[in-house]
Amino acid sequence: MIETEGLTKFYGPLAAIRDVSFQVQKGEVVGFLGPNGAGKSTTMRILTCYMPPTTGAARIDGLDCFEQSLQVRRKVGYLPENVPLYVDLTVSRFLRFAAGAKGVESKEHLREVQRVIAVCGLEKVAHRIIGHLSKGYKQRVGLAQALLGNPSVLILDEPTIGLDPTQIIEIRRLIQDLREKHTVLLSSHILPEVAQICQRVMIINKGQIIATDSPENLTHQLQKSAQIVLEVASRGSELAASLRSLDGVQSVSAGDDGGNRLLVETDRSHELRPVLARLVVEQGMDLLELKVRDLSLEDIFMQLVTEETAEGAQEESES
Amino acid sequence: MKGFSPVYRKELYSLFASPVFYVVAFTFLVISGYFFYTAVAFFNFQSFEASQNPMLAKQMNVSDMIIRPFLMDMSIVLLLISPLLTMRLYAEERKTGTIELLLTYPISDTATILAKFLAAATALAVILIGTFPGILLLATFSQPSWETILCGYLGIFLLGSAFLSLGVFTSSVTQNQIIAAVLSFGALLMFWVIGWTKNLVGPAAGNLVDYLSIIKHFDSFAKGVLDSRDFIYYLLFMLLCLFLTLRQMESYRWRG
């Protein structure tokens, strides 16, 4: 559905993205994850035909974003970053304009506008001037205009930024409802959010995609060592000492509550939980908790981004 | 031209909903009303003198002594106000970022530019219609030639539209409305006075600058002469400006 090949964009001498290639299948919800300035918006702007790439190609539904721009634009609903809106129009007037501009049949205008107003919960503010609305409502108006004309692809640039927690949950729920009918590509720098909404995550840093997979797989693959949390009722430091001598344990660090909660870092190849449990019991201690700690997406992200930076620094110093 | 009419309607709405239009229209109508009054008053004054002077009486002519000076005066006021009608068209969209919506909707750049330009031209037409009551008053007390009046108004509409087309272009090069207005005003003034050098630059270049002068072509309209050369000049002027805008928008896309 969405397809890019070797997408590169230079702003003057500065490369915003470099050789970005990915594919999004029909009906997928894909998250674009990366720190600010990583090239998320640039990629999205190329996909929505706002600007052409310097080199490479982007296709939506088999149509080239540069050569067949108008046809592509008809298939894409776009929520730009910071949600630019015509602030001097009322919500319904703006949506009627957008419906016309997006080529919705004029007979269908009213029905289509009413549909997106209902989907985005804008009934109460339909006749208010956009400039007077709160940030959350503006965001919803932005989403509503993207949904007009029922485009098969939705590209949402930071759809939840600047919203309060309740609004974020509402928008998330909205996006989850959309996945049945649309292919969604959304960007964010908030990790748990992406993990919740998306089936697949692409992590982009400094203009390059550094990882792409489902949130679970990413966590799984990138975990070079397994971390096991172990909590006993007492004598934690004593246990820590004996744990260190175990085969396959890389390190043991004590948690903050008096040394009874331990974080054991182990080799992935060994399943150490039974061994640990037995050891604790043999030593006559009370085992309170024993579990594998999954790396959160946040950890992975930090790991990837910092690894990259370290490698980059190394390369630079070598050359 | 799909997408033309929604953009056109939206631009019209934004124009007529903004106070800028009303301030501009008010100023224009007050000043041109004053010019109209002085032209008529001067004509009256001359008429009294003509009643004692048969030679002068033969030269008294409403078209030449009221309509034409009035149109020429209006053209100067138009020069001052038309940059204000066009300055926001693209500059505001660039400033607020809504240009990103406009450029990602399935509308061709040509349709957008035409819609914006014609919306401004519509506003101009509304302002010009505002001067009709004076003309109607004139027609009840004298017998002006309607052909001259229509020709003159066609001329001033074309002249004003040419001003607006240049304003559309300058609005597309910046995100600052004041810069857009100043650039457009400066360029228009240059086109206005460029003909002044026609006797200084030699015969060939003299003809060229004379042809380029934006106000020279209006003169024949004001006299009531409909000359295809002048008509074509204004059309070409508008086409060139709108074409430049199209290229500018394309370049804007590439620069991102």
PDB file of N, CA and C in Angstrom, chain A residues 71-108:
ATOM      1  N   GLN A  71      -3.466  11.932  -8.178  1.00  0.00           N
ATOM      2  CA  GLN A  71      -4.165  10.676  -7.862  1.00  0.00           C
ATOM      3  C   GLN A  71      -3.778  10.186  -6.471  1.00  0.00           C
ATOM      4  N   VAL A  72      -2.479  10.335  -6.148  1.00  0.00           N
ATOM      5  CA  VAL A  72      -2.030   9.906  -4.829  1.00  0.00           C
ATOM      6  C   VAL A  72      -2.720  10.729  -3.755  1.00  0.00           C
ATOM      7  N   ARG A  73      -2.783  12.039  -3.979  1.00  0.00           N
ATOM      8  CA  ARG A  73      -3.356  12.926  -2.961  1.00  0.00           C
ATOM      9  C   ARG A  73      -4.827  12.593  -2.707  1.00  0.00           C
ATOM     10  N   ARG A  74      -5.504  12.057  -3.739  1.00  0.00           N
ATOM     11  CA  ARG A  74      -6.902  11.688  -3.552  1.00  0.00           C
ATOM     12  C   ARG A  74      -7.051  10.485  -2.610  1.00  0.00           C
ATOM     13  N   LYS A  75      -5.984   9.682  -2.512  1.00  0.00           N
ATOM     14  CA  LYS A  75      -6.061   8.455  -1.707  1.00  0.00           C
ATOM     15  C   LYS A  75      -5.569   8.646  -0.283  1.00  0.00           C
ATOM     16  N   VAL A  76      -4.979   9.819  -0.015  1.00  0.00           N
ATOM     17  CA  VAL A  76      -4.302   9.994   1.258  1.00  0.00           C
ATOM     18  C   VAL A  76      -5.017  11.033   2.121  1.00  0.00           C
ATOM     19  N   GLY A  77      -5.233  10.698   3.376  1.00  0.00           N
ATOM     20  CA  GLY A  77      -5.684  11.687   4.346  1.00  0.00           C
ATOM     21  C   GLY A  77      -4.494  12.045   5.207  1.00  0.00           C
ATOM     22  N   TYR A  78      -4.238  13.322   5.386  1.00  0.00           N
ATOM     23  CA  TYR A  78      -3.000  13.745   6.031  1.00  0.00           C
ATOM     24  C   TYR A  78      -3.295  14.689   7.182  1.00  0.00           C
ATOM     25  N   LEU A  79      -2.724  14.393   8.320  1.00  0.00           N
ATOM     26  CA  LEU A  79      -2.776  15.319   9.444  1.00  0.00           C
ATOM     27  C   LEU A  79      -1.365  15.851   9.641  1.00  0.00           C
ATOM     28  N   PRO A  80      -1.102  17.091   9.203  1.00  0.00           N
ATOM     29  CA  PRO A  80       0.267  17.602   9.320  1.00  0.00           C
ATOM     30  C   PRO A  80       0.635  17.859  10.777  1.00  0.00           C
ATOM     31  N   GLU A  81       1.933  17.958  11.006  1.00  0.00           N
ATOM     32  CA  GLU A  81       2.432  18.256  12.336  1.00  0.00           C
ATOM     33  C   GLU A  81       1.917  19.642  12.750  1.00  0.00           C
ATOM     34  N   ASN A  82       1.653  19.821  14.016  1.00  0.00           N
ATOM     35  CA  ASN A  82       1.158  21.097  14.557  1.00  0.00           C
ATOM     36  C   ASN A  82      -0.223  21.494  14.054  1.00  0.00           C
ATOM     37  N   VAL A  83      -0.869  20.615  13.300  1.00  0.00           N
ATOM     38  CA  VAL A  83      -2.251  20.810  12.849  1.00  0.00           C
ATOM     39  C   VAL A  83      -2.557  22.219  12.350  1.00  0.00           C
ATOM     40  N   PRO A  84      -2.058  22.581  11.173  1.00  0.00           N
ATOM     41  CA  PRO A  84      -2.436  23.883  10.632  1.00  0.00           C
ATOM     42  C   PRO A  84      -3.887  23.871  10.169  1.00  0.00           C
ATOM     43  N   LEU A  85      -4.655  24.890  10.570  1.00  0.00           N
ATOM     44  CA  LEU A  85      -6.064  24.966  10.174  1.00  0.00           C
ATOM     45  C   LEU A  85      -6.388  26.412   9.824  1.00  0.00           C
ATOM     46  N   TYR A  86      -7.450  26.582   9.039  1.00  0.00           N
ATOM     47  CA  TYR A  86      -7.883  27.950   8.721  1.00  0.00           C
ATOM     48  C   TYR A  86      -8.658  28.476   9.918  1.00  0.00           C
ATOM     49  N   VAL A  87      -7.974  29.284  10.738  1.00  0.00           N
ATOM     50  CA  VAL A  87      -8.543  29.635  12.027  1.00  0.00           C
ATOM     51  C   VAL A  87      -9.713  30.606  11.927  1.00  0.00           C
ATOM     52  N   ASP A  88      -9.920  31.228  10.770  1.00  0.00           N
ATOM     53  CA  ASP A  88     -11.026  32.186  10.690  1.00  0.00           C
ATOM     54  C   ASP A  88     -12.335  31.539  10.222  1.00  0.00           C
ATOM     55  N   LEU A  89     -12.298  30.240   9.956  1.00  0.00           N
ATOM     56  CA  LEU A  89     -13.529  29.561   9.523  1.00  0.00           C
ATOM     57  C   LEU A  89     -14.151  28.803  10.697  1.00  0.00           C
ATOM     58  N   THR A  90     -15.459  28.520  10.570  1.00  0.00           N
ATOM     59  CA  THR A  90     -16.056  27.653  11.584  1.00  0.00           C
ATOM     60  C   THR A  90     -15.726  26.210  11.216  1.00  0.00           C
ATOM     61  N   VAL A  91     -15.874  25.310  12.194  1.00  0.00           N
ATOM     62  CA  VAL A  91     -15.512  23.918  11.976  1.00  0.00           C
ATOM     63  C   VAL A  91     -16.253  23.352  10.765  1.00  0.00           C
ATOM     64  N   SER A  92     -17.582  23.576  10.713  1.00  0.00           N
ATOM     65  CA  SER A  92     -18.325  22.937   9.632  1.00  0.00           C
ATOM     66  C   SER A  92     -17.994  23.584   8.290  1.00  0.00           C
ATOM     67  N   ARG A  93     -17.759  24.899   8.281  1.00  0.00           N
ATOM     68  CA  ARG A  93     -17.408  25.541   7.017  1.00  0.00           C
ATOM     69  C   ARG A  93     -16.059  25.030   6.515  1.00  0.00           C
ATOM     70  N   PHE A  94     -15.111  24.909   7.447  1.00  0.00           N
ATOM     71  CA  PHE A  94     -13.798  24.407   7.067  1.00  0.00           C
ATOM     72  C   PHE A  94     -13.907  22.987   6.514  1.00  0.00           C
ATOM     73  N   LEU A  95     -14.701  22.164   7.190  1.00  0.00           N
ATOM     74  CA  LEU A  95     -14.820  20.773   6.732  1.00  0.00           C
ATOM     75  C   LEU A  95     -15.525  20.706   5.381  1.00  0.00           C
ATOM     76  N   ARG A  96     -16.487  21.613   5.161  1.00  0.00           N
ATOM     77  CA  ARG A  96     -17.140  21.631   3.839  1.00  0.00           C
ATOM     78  C   ARG A  96     -16.137  22.014   2.764  1.00  0.00           C
ATOM     79  N   PHE A  97     -15.296  23.009   3.095  1.00  0.00           N
ATOM     80  CA  PHE A  97     -14.243  23.400   2.144  1.00  0.00           C
ATOM     81  C   PHE A  97     -13.321  22.212   1.863  1.00  0.00           C
ATOM     82  N   ALA A  98     -12.886  21.547   2.939  1.00  0.00           N
ATOM     83  CA  ALA A  98     -11.956  20.432   2.781  1.00  0.00           C
ATOM     84  C   ALA A  98     -12.595  19.309   1.967  1.00  0.00           C
ATOM     85  N   ALA A  99     -13.895  19.072   2.209  1.00  0.00           N
ATOM     86  CA  ALA A  99     -14.578  18.018   1.451  1.00  0.00           C
ATOM     87  C   ALA A  99     -14.557  18.359  -0.035  1.00  0.00           C
ATOM     88  N   GLY A 100     -14.849  19.617  -0.347  1.00  0.00           N
ATOM     89  CA  GLY A 100     -14.820  20.039  -1.750  1.00  0.00           C
ATOM     90  C   GLY A 100     -13.425  19.919  -2.326  1.00  0.00           C
ATOM     91  N   ALA A 101     -12.445  20.383  -1.548  1.00  0.00           N
ATOM     92  CA  ALA A 101     -11.070  20.368  -2.039  1.00  0.00           C
ATOM     93  C   ALA A 101     -10.580  18.939  -2.243  1.00  0.00           C
ATOM     94  N   LYS A 102     -11.097  18.016  -1.447  1.00  0.00           N
ATOM     95  CA  LYS A 102     -10.638  16.635  -1.583  1.00  0.00           C
ATOM     96  C   LYS A 102     -11.447  15.867  -2.613  1.00  0.00           C
ATOM     97  N   GLY A 103     -12.322  16.571  -3.294  1.00  0.00           N
ATOM     98  CA  GLY A 103     -13.017  15.955  -4.418  1.00  0.00           C
ATOM     99  C   GLY A 103     -14.191  15.084  -4.021  1.00  0.00           C
ATOM    100  N   VAL A 104     -14.765  15.320  -2.831  1.00  0.00           N
ATOM    101  CA  VAL A 104     -15.997  14.612  -2.477  1.00  0.00           C
ATOM    102  C   VAL A 104     -17.124  15.194  -3.338  1.00  0.00           C
ATOM    103  N   GLU A 105     -17.978  14.320  -3.867  1.00  0.00           N
ATOM    104  CA  GLU A 105     -19.100  14.786  -4.701  1.00  0.00           C
ATOM    105  C   GLU A 105     -19.917  15.824  -3.938  1.00  0.00           C
ATOM    106  N   SER A 106     -20.373  16.876  -4.641  1.00  0.00           N
ATOM    107  CA  SER A 106     -21.027  17.960  -3.906  1.00  0.00           C
ATOM    108  C   SER A 106     -22.331  17.508  -3.238  1.00  0.00           C
ATOM    109  N   LYS A 107     -22.975  16.488  -3.813  1.00  0.00           N
ATOM    110  CA  LYS A 107     -24.207  15.984  -3.178  1.00  0.00           C
ATOM    111  C   LYS A 107     -23.894  15.316  -1.834  1.00  0.00           C
ATOM    112  N   GLU A 108     -22.675  14.762  -1.765  1.00  0.00           N
ATOM    113  CA  GLU A 108     -22.294  13.995  -0.575  1.00  0.00           C
ATOM    114  C   GLU A 108     -21.697  14.865   0.537  1.00  0.00           C
TER     115      GLU A 108
END
